[in-house]
Coordinates of C-alpha atoms and ligand atoms in Angstrom, one line a residue:
X726 CA 114.2 133.8 125.1
X727 CA 114.5 130.3 125.5
X728 CA 116.2 127.8 122.8
X729 CA 112.4 126.7 121.4
X730 CA 111.6 130.9 120.8
X731 CA 114.8 131.4 119.0
X732 CA 114.1 129.2 116.7
X733 CA 112.3 129.6 112.5
X734 CA 109.9 127.0 111.6
X735 CA 109.0 126.8 108.1
X736 CA 105.5 124.9 107.2
X737 CA 104.9 124.5 103.9
X738 CA 101.4 124.6 102.6
X739 CA 100.4 125.9 105.9
X740 CA 97.1 128.4 104.7
X741 CA 94.9 125.6 105.7
X742 CA 94.3 122.1 107.3
X743 CA 97.0 120.4 108.6
X744 CA 99.4 122.7 107.9
X745 CA 97.8 125.6 109.9
X746 CA 97.3 123.3 112.6
X747 CA 100.9 122.3 112.8
X748 CA 102.3 126.1 111.9
X749 CA 99.5 127.0 114.7
X750 CA 101.6 124.2 117.3
X751 CA 105.0 125.7 116.7
X752 CA 103.5 129.3 117.2
X753 CA 102.6 128.6 120.7
X754 CA 106.2 128.0 121.4
X755 CA 107.1 131.7 120.3
X756 CA 108.8 130.1 117.5
X757 CA 109.3 132.5 114.4
X758 CA 106.8 130.4 112.1
X759 CA 106.9 130.7 108.4
X760 CA 103.5 130.8 106.9
X761 CA 103.5 129.3 103.1
X762 CA 100.9 128.5 100.3
X763 CA 100.5 129.8 96.6
X764 CA 98.7 133.3 97.3
X765 CA 99.6 136.2 99.0
X766 CA 96.4 136.7 100.6
X767 CA 95.4 133.4 101.4
X768 CA 98.5 133.2 103.2
X769 CA 98.5 136.2 105.2
X770 CA 95.0 135.8 106.0
X771 CA 96.3 132.2 107.9
X772 CA 99.0 134.2 109.3
X773 CA 96.8 136.2 110.9
X774 CA 94.3 133.2 112.3
X775 CA 97.3 131.9 113.5
X776 CA 98.0 135.2 115.2
X777 CA 94.6 135.4 116.7
X778 CA 94.8 131.6 117.8
X779 CA 97.9 132.0 119.6
X780 CA 98.4 135.8 120.6
X781 CA 102.0 135.4 119.1
X782 CA 103.8 138.1 116.5
X783 CA 106.5 136.0 115.0
X784 CA 104.5 134.8 111.9
X785 CA 106.2 135.2 108.7
X786 CA 103.8 134.6 105.9
X787 CA 105.7 134.2 102.6
X788 CA 103.5 133.3 99.4
X789 CA 105.4 130.7 96.7
X790 CA 104.4 128.2 94.7
X791 CA 106.9 125.3 96.1
X792 CA 106.1 123.0 93.2
X793 CA 108.6 124.8 91.5
X794 CA 112.0 126.0 91.8
X795 CA 111.6 129.3 91.4
X796 CA 108.7 129.3 94.0
X797 CA 111.6 127.7 96.3
X798 CA 114.0 130.7 95.4
X799 CA 111.4 132.8 96.6
X800 CA 111.4 131.3 99.9
X801 CA 115.1 130.9 100.1
X802 CA 115.5 134.7 99.7
X803 CA 113.0 135.6 102.4
X804 CA 113.9 132.7 104.7
X805 CA 117.8 132.0 104.4
X806 CA 117.9 129.8 106.9
X807 CA 115.1 127.4 109.1
X808 CA 115.8 125.1 112.7
X809 CA 112.6 123.1 111.5
X810 CA 111.8 122.1 108.4
X811 CA 108.3 120.6 108.0
X812 CA 107.4 119.4 104.5
X813 CA 103.6 119.4 104.5
X814 CA 102.2 121.0 101.3
X815 CA 100.7 118.3 99.1
X816 CA 97.8 117.6 96.5
X817 CA 95.5 115.0 96.3
X818 CA 92.2 114.1 93.8
X819 CA 90.5 111.0 92.4
X820 CA 91.6 110.0 89.0
X821 CA 91.4 106.3 87.7
X822 CA 94.7 104.8 86.9
X823 CA 93.9 104.7 83.2
X824 CA 93.5 108.2 82.7
X825 CA 96.4 109.4 84.7
X826 CA 98.4 111.5 82.3
X827 CA 102.3 112.1 82.1
X828 CA 101.5 115.6 82.9
X829 CA 99.7 114.6 85.8
X830 CA 102.2 112.2 86.9
X831 CA 105.1 114.6 86.8
X832 CA 102.9 117.2 88.8
X833 CA 102.2 115.2 91.5
X834 CA 106.2 114.5 91.7
X835 CA 106.8 117.8 91.6
X836 CA 104.5 119.5 94.1
X837 CA 104.3 116.1 96.4
X838 CA 108.2 115.3 96.0
X839 CA 110.4 117.6 94.7
X840 CA 109.3 120.5 96.7
X841 CA 110.3 118.9 99.8
X842 CA 113.4 117.6 98.0
X843 CA 114.6 121.1 97.1
X844 CA 113.6 122.6 100.8
X845 CA 115.6 120.2 102.5
X846 CA 118.9 120.7 100.3
X847 CA 118.7 124.1 100.7
X848 CA 118.1 124.2 104.8
X849 CA 119.7 120.9 105.7
X850 CA 123.4 122.1 105.2
X851 CA 122.7 125.0 107.7
X852 CA 121.0 122.6 110.4
X853 CA 124.2 120.4 110.3
X854 CA 126.7 123.2 110.8
X855 CA 124.4 124.8 113.6
X856 CA 124.4 121.1 115.2
X857 CA 120.8 121.1 115.4
X858 CA 117.7 120.7 113.1
X859 CA 114.4 118.6 112.4
X860 CA 113.1 117.8 109.2
X861 CA 109.8 116.5 108.9
X862 CA 107.9 115.0 106.0
X863 CA 104.0 114.7 105.8
X864 CA 103.2 111.4 104.1
X865 CA 100.3 109.4 104.0
X866 CA 98.4 106.3 104.9
X867 CA 98.3 106.1 101.4
X868 CA 102.0 105.4 101.0
X869 CA 101.3 101.8 102.6
X870 CA 97.5 101.2 101.8
X871 CA 97.8 102.9 98.0
X872 CA 94.3 104.0 97.2
X873 CA 93.0 102.7 93.7
X874 CA 91.3 106.1 93.1
X875 CA 94.7 108.1 93.3
X876 CA 97.8 105.9 92.5
X877 CA 99.8 108.6 91.8
X878 CA 99.3 110.2 95.0
X879 CA 100.2 106.9 96.5
X880 CA 103.5 106.7 94.8
X881 CA 104.4 110.7 95.8
X882 CA 103.9 109.7 99.8
X883 CA 105.6 106.0 99.4
X884 CA 108.4 108.2 97.8
X885 CA 108.8 110.8 100.7
X886 CA 109.3 107.7 102.9
X887 CA 112.3 106.9 100.8
X888 CA 113.9 110.3 100.5
X889 CA 113.3 111.1 104.5
X890 CA 114.9 107.5 105.5
X891 CA 117.8 108.6 102.5
X892 CA 118.3 111.9 104.3
X893 CA 118.3 110.9 107.7
X894 CA 121.0 108.3 106.8
X895 CA 123.0 111.1 105.2
X896 CA 123.4 113.4 108.2
X897 CA 123.4 110.8 110.7
X898 CA 125.5 111.8 114.0
X899 CA 125.0 115.6 113.2
X900 CA 122.6 116.4 115.7
X901 CA 119.9 116.7 112.8
X902 CA 116.6 114.3 112.7
X903 CA 114.8 113.6 109.4
X904 CA 111.4 111.7 109.9
X905 CA 108.1 110.8 108.4
X906 CA 105.0 111.2 109.8
X907 CA 102.2 109.1 108.0
X908 CA 98.3 110.6 108.9
X909 CA 95.6 109.0 107.6
X910 CA 92.3 110.4 106.9
X911 CA 92.0 113.9 108.3
X912 CA 88.9 116.3 108.2
X913 CA 90.6 119.3 106.5
X914 CA 88.2 121.6 104.0
X915 CA 89.8 119.4 100.6
X916 CA 89.1 116.1 102.7
X917 CA 85.4 117.7 103.4
X918 CA 85.1 118.5 99.3
X919 CA 86.5 114.6 98.5
X920 CA 84.2 112.7 100.7
X921 CA 81.3 114.8 99.4
X922 CA 82.2 114.2 96.1
X923 CA 82.4 110.4 96.7
X924 CA 79.5 109.5 99.2
X925 CA 77.0 112.1 98.5
X926 CA 77.2 115.8 98.4
X927 CA 73.4 115.8 99.8
X928 CA 74.1 114.1 102.7
X929 CA 74.8 116.1 106.1
X930 CA 78.6 115.9 106.7
X931 CA 78.5 113.6 110.1
X932 CA 76.7 111.0 108.0
X933 CA 79.3 111.6 104.9
X934 CA 82.2 110.9 107.5
X935 CA 80.5 108.1 109.0
X936 CA 79.7 105.9 105.6
X937 CA 83.2 107.1 104.0
X938 CA 85.1 105.6 106.9
X939 CA 82.7 102.7 107.3
X940 CA 82.9 102.0 103.4
X941 CA 86.1 103.4 102.3
X942 CA 88.3 103.1 105.2
X943 CA 87.0 100.4 107.0
X944 CA 90.2 99.4 108.9
X945 CA 90.2 102.5 110.9
X946 CA 90.1 102.2 114.5
X947 CA 89.3 105.5 115.1
X948 CA 86.3 105.1 113.2
X949 CA 86.0 108.7 112.7
X950 CA 88.2 111.2 110.4
X951 CA 91.3 112.5 112.2
X952 CA 91.5 116.4 113.7
X953 CA 94.3 118.2 112.2
X954 CA 95.1 119.3 115.6
X955 CA 95.8 115.8 116.3
X956 CA 98.5 115.4 113.5
X957 CA 99.9 118.6 114.9
X958 CA 100.4 116.6 118.3
X959 CA 102.9 114.7 117.0
X960 CA 104.4 116.5 114.3
X961 CA 105.4 119.3 117.3
X962 CA 106.6 116.7 119.5
X963 CA 108.9 115.2 116.5
X964 CA 110.3 119.0 116.1
X965 CA 110.9 119.5 119.6
X966 CA 114.2 118.8 121.5
X967 CA 112.3 116.0 123.1
X968 CA 112.4 113.9 119.9
X969 CA 116.4 113.6 119.7
X970 CA 116.3 110.0 119.6
X971 CA 113.8 109.4 116.8
X972 CA 115.4 109.5 113.1
X973 CA 115.3 107.9 110.0
X974 CA 111.5 106.8 111.2
X975 CA 108.1 106.6 109.8
X976 CA 105.5 107.8 112.6
X977 CA 102.1 107.0 112.4
X978 CA 99.0 109.1 113.4
X979 CA 96.2 107.2 111.1
X980 CA 94.0 106.2 114.2
X981 CA 94.8 102.5 113.9
X982 CA 94.0 102.7 109.9
X983 CA 97.1 101.0 108.6
X984 CA 96.5 96.7 109.8
X985 CA 100.5 96.4 110.6
X986 CA 102.5 96.5 113.7
X987 CA 105.4 98.2 111.9
X988 CA 105.7 101.2 111.1
Ligands
NAP1086 N1 93.7 115.5 105.1 C1 94.2 114.1 104.9 O1 93.2 113.1 105.0 C2 95.4 113.8 104.5 C3 95.9 112.5 105.0 C4 97.0 112.0 105.0 C5 98.0 112.3 104.6 N2 97.7 114.3 104.2 C6 98.9 115.1 104.0 O2 98.9 116.2 104.8 C7 99.3 117.3 104.1 C8 98.5 118.4 103.8 O3 97.3 117.9 103.5 P1 95.9 118.7 103.7 O4 94.7 118.0 103.9 O5 95.7 119.7 104.9 O6 95.6 119.7 102.3 P2 94.6 121.0 102.1 O7 93.9 121.1 103.3 O8 94.5 121.0 100.7 O9 95.9 122.2 102.1 C9 97.2 122.2 101.3 C10 98.2 123.0 101.9 O10 99.1 123.2 100.9 C11 99.2 124.4 100.0 N3 99.4 123.9 98.5 C12 99.3 123.5 97.8 N4 100.0 123.3 96.6 C13 101.2 124.1 97.2 C14 102.4 124.8 96.4 N5 102.5 124.2 95.1 N6 103.3 125.3 96.8 C15 103.0 126.0 98.3 N7 101.8 125.5 98.9 C16 101.0 124.6 98.2 C17 97.9 125.0 100.2 O11 98.0 126.3 100.0 P3 97.4 127.4 98.9 O12 96.1 126.5 98.5 O13 96.7 128.6 99.8 O14 98.3 127.4 97.9 C18 97.4 124.6 101.2 O15 97.8 125.8 102.5 C19 99.4 117.0 102.4 O16 100.9 116.3 102.0 C20 98.7 115.6 102.5 O17 99.3 114.5 101.5 C21 96.5 114.6 104.4

């Protein structure tokens, strides 16, 4: 058993999309991977898919709504310590700015930001004691290029970068790194529905994808949606020993969509 197989990796929101691809990548290492979503059946089903895809048995499904303190406690009881924490879960949806209610602002903050804050606050002290740990926030290109159709989502994704950088400074010199990964538009079930709603459900998906990128994300150099495995590749690297000199960083896997040199 090497160091990697002894590790415990928690990927929040790993019953679908990017989270499931990230959990799959760490399962291939032989680590114990905690699979999470709000629903017991979906969480177990995702763990089953990852087990079939990787042949790895060390999957621990933990159903809990991490947008609440109670849900976080359920996870802490089931998994007291982790070595790699991937704050992946996130909700998004289009609402015109003038129609976003106070409740919706609070809800987005609780689910997309406070979920990761609570998990980091609980798990980082153990990582520091052991002298090794990786915390990764999955933000979005929407943190820098705020979409007018979901300003509240953009706000949460920018906030994650701030929390991540502040945490990296807090644990400086401890062997624990904290970074943010910024995916660009990625083909996940939620995005498939989002695109169908925006550019027309009657189009074949390949055509809808091309039109969405051309009309709504025209700076993409990739000129297609990113695949979840492409995001997982970068996250897996950041969660490994190999990334030890990368901390406090914001790393892009956005298909060149953000028209800036830095970050
Ligand atoms: N897809 C994109 O284009 C894109 C681009 C940039 C950034 N991102 C970011 O990448 C992350 C993943 O996005 P995705 O598109 O892969 O999302 P997705 O397919 O909608 O999956 C979201 C995951 O989060 C879980 N989840 C949602 N609310 C939860 C809660 N309160 N507690 C626990 N789990 C919860 C869902 O599980 P259940 O439904 O089973 O509960 C699901 O596993 C998000 O942070 C998103 O902002 C996505």
